[in-house]
Structure formats: structure tokens, C-alpha cells
PDB file of C-alpha atoms in Angstrom:
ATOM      1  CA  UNK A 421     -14.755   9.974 -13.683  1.00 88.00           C
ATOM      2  CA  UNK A 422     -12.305   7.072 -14.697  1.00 89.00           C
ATOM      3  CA  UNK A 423     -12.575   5.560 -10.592  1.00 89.00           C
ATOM      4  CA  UNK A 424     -16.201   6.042 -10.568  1.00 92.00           C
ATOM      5  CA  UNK A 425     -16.716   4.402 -14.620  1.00 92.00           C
ATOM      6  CA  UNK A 426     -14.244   1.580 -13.494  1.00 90.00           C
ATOM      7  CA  UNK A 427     -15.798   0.773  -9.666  1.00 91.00           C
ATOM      8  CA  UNK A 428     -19.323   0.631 -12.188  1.00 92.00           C
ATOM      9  CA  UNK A 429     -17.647  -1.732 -14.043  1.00 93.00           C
ATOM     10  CA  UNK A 430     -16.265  -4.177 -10.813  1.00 90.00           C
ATOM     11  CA  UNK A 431     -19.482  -3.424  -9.258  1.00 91.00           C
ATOM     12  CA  UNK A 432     -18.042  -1.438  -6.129  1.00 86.00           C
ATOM     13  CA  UNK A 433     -20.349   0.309  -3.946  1.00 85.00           C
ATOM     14  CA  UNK A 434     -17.261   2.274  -2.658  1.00 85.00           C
ATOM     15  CA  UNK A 435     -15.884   5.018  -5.500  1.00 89.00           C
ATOM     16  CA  UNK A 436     -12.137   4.797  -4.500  1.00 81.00           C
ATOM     17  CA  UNK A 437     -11.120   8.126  -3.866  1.00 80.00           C
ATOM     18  CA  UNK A 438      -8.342   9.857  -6.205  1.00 82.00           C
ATOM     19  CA  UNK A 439      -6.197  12.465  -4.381  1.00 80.00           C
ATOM     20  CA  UNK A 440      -4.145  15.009  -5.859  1.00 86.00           C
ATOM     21  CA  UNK A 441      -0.032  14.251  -5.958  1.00 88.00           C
ATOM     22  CA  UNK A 442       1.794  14.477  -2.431  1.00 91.00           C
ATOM     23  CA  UNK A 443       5.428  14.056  -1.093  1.00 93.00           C
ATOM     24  CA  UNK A 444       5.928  10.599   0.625  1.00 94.00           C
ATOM     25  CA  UNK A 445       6.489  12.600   4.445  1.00 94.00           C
ATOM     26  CA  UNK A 446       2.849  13.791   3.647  1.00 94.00           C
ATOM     27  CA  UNK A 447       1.470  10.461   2.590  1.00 93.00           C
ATOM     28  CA  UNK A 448       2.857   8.765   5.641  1.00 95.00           C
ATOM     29  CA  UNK A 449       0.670  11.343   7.537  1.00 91.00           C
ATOM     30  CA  UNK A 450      -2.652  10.310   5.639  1.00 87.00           C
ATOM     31  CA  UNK A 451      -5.584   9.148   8.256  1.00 87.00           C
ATOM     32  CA  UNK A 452      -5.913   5.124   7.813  1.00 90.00           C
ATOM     33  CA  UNK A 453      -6.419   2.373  10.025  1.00 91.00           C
ATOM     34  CA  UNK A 454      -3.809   0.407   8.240  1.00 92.00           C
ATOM     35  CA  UNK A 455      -0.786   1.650   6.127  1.00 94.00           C
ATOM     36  CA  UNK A 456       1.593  -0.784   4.670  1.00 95.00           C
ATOM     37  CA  UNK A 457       5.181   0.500   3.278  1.00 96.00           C
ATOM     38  CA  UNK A 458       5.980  -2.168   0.066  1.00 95.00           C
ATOM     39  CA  UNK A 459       9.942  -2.368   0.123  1.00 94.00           C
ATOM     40  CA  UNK A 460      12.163  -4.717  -1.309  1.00 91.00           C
ATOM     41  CA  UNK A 461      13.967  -5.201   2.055  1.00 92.00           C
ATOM     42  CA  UNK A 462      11.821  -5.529   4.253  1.00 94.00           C
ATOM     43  CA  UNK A 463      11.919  -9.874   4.602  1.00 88.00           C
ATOM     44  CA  UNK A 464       8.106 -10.002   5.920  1.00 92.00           C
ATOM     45  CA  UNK A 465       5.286 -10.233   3.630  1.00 92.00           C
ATOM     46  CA  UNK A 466       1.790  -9.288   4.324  1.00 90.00           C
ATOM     47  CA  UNK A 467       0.730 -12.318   5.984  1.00 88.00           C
ATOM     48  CA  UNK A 468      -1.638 -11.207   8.414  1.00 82.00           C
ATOM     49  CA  UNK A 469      -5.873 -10.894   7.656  1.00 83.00           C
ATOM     50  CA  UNK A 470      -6.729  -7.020   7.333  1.00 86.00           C
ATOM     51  CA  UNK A 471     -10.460  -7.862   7.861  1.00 78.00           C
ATOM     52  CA  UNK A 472     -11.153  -5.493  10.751  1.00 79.00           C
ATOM     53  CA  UNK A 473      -9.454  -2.488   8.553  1.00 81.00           C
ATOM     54  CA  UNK A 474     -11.858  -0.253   6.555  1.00 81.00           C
ATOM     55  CA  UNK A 475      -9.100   2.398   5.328  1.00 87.00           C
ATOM     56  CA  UNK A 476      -5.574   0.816   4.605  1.00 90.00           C
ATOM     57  CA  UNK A 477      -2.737   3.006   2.361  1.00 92.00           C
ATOM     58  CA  UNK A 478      -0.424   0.990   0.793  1.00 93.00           C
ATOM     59  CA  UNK A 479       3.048   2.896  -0.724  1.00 95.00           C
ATOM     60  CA  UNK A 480       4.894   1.406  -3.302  1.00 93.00           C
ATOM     61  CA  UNK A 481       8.269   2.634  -4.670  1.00 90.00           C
ATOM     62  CA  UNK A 482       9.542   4.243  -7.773  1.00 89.00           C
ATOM     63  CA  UNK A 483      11.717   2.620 -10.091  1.00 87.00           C
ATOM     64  CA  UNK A 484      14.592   2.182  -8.415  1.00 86.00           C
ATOM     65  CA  UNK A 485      12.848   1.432  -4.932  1.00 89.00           C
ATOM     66  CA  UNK A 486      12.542   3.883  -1.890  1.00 93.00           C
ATOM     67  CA  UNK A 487      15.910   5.689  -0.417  1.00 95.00           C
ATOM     68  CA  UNK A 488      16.797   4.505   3.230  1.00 95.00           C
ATOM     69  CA  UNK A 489      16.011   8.008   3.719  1.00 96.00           C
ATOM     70  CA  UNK A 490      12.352   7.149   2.937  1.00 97.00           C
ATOM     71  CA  UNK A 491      12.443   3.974   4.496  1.00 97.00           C
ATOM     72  CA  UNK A 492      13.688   5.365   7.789  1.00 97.00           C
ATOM     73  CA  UNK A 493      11.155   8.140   7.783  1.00 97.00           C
ATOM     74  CA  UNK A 494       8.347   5.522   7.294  1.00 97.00           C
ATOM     75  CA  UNK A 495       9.943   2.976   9.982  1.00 96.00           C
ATOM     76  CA  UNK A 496       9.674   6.621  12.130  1.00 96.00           C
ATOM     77  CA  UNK A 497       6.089   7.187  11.436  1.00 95.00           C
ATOM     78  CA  UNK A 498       5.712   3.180  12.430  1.00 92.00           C
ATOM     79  CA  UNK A 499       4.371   2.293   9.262  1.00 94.00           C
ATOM     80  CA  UNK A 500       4.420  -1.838   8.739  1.00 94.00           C
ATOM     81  CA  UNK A 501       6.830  -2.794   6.309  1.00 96.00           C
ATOM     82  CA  UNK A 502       6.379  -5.400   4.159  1.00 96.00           C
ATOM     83  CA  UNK A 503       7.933  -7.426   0.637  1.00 94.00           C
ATOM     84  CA  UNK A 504       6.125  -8.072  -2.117  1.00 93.00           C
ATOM     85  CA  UNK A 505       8.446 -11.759  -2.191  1.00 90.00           C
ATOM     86  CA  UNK A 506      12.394 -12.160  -3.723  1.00 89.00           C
ATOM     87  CA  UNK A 507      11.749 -10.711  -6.920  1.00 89.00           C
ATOM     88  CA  UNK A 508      11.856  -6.895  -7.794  1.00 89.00           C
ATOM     89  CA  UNK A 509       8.846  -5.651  -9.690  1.00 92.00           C
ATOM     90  CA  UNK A 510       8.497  -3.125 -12.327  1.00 92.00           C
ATOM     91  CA  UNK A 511       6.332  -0.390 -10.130  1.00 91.00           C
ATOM     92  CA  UNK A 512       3.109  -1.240 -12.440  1.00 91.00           C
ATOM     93  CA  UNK A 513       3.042  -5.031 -11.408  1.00 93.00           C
ATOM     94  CA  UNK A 514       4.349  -4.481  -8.003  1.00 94.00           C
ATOM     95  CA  UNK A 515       0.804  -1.757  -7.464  1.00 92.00           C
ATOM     96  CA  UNK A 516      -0.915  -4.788  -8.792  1.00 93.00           C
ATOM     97  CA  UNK A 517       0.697  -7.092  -6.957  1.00 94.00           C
ATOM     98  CA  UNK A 518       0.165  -5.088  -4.040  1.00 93.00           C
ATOM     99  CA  UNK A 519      -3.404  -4.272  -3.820  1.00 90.00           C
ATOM    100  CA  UNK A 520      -4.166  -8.323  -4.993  1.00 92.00           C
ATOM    101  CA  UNK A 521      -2.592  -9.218  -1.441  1.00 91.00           C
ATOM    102  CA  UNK A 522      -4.231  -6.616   0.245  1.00 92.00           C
ATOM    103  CA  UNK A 523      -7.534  -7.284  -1.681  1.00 88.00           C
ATOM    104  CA  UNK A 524      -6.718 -11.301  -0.295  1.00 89.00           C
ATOM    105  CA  UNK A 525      -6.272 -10.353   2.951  1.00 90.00           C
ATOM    106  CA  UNK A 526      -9.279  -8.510   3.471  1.00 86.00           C
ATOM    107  CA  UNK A 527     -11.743 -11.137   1.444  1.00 84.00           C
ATOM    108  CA  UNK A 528     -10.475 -14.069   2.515  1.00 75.00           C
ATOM    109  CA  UNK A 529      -8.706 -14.577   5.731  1.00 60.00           C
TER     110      UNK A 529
END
């Protein structure tokens, strides 16, 4: 109810869809054309235009960041990793920060 009130709102034709809570190994297995892996570490941003991409997951970290445990497994599943810049985020503002590149890359390059 809250996605579908708030894509009203931004006039989206698209409801986004809301799934129920998953472990990260079952995340990185999610069906999308594009899935990008937000960690600290990773030295590349998101440079590159995503216009061709109609589903793209994006993961972003806990407090704390992702283990090398998790980053390993998502380097294994060949997910692109990618910063978010130098600074570390509080997980709210990095989400945001997150989906306004993505949200740039697919609107305007």
C-alpha cells in the first residue's frame, strides 16, 4: 500500500515491488539484468549509463558495511562492485545515495 500510495505520489507507472526479508546469498540469486554490490572498498563508482537495463538490484550494507565474507560471495556470483565515493554513509543516506546514481544513470546518460 505505502509503494503503490508513494509511486501515486512521484507519478510512476511502475509500482516498485516490495519483497519479503531474504539472506544476502539469496538476494545475490534474484533475476535482474543488472545488480550492483555498494561497498566501501570497492574504488569504482557507478560510472557507466544503465539505460538498456529494465531490472537492476542494488545491495547496500548494514551499519558496519558488508563482511569480506559477503563481499567474496558477491565477487563469486560476479556481481559489479561499486563505491558510493570516500566517505562512509549512514545505511539510510547511502540507499538514497544509491538509487539517486542509479536513478542518474538510467535518465540521463
Amino acid at each position: 500500500r505505502i509503494a503503490a500510495e508513494a509511486a501515486r505520489l512521484c507519478g510512476r507507472a511502475i509500482v516498485p515491488e516490495i519483497c519479503p526479508i531474504i539472506n544476502l546469498e539469496e538476494a545475490l540469486e534474484w533475476p535482474a539484468e543488472r545488480r550492483i554490490f555498494f561497498w566501501e572498498k570497492a574504488g569504482q563508482l557507478l560510472q557507466e549509463p544503465l539505460g538498456n537495463f529494465f531490472e537492476i538490484a542494488v545491495y547496500i550494507g548494514p551499519e558496519g558495511g558488508f563482511s569480506e565474507e559477503e563481499v567474496n560471495l558477491a565477487r563469486k556470483k560476479e556481481v559489479s562492485l561499486r563505491s558510493l565515493g570516500p566517505r562512509i554513509l549512514p545505511v539510510e543516506t547511502a540507499a538514497l545515495v544509491a538509487l539517486t546514481l542509479v536513478t542518474y544513470q538510467l535518465t540521463f546518460r
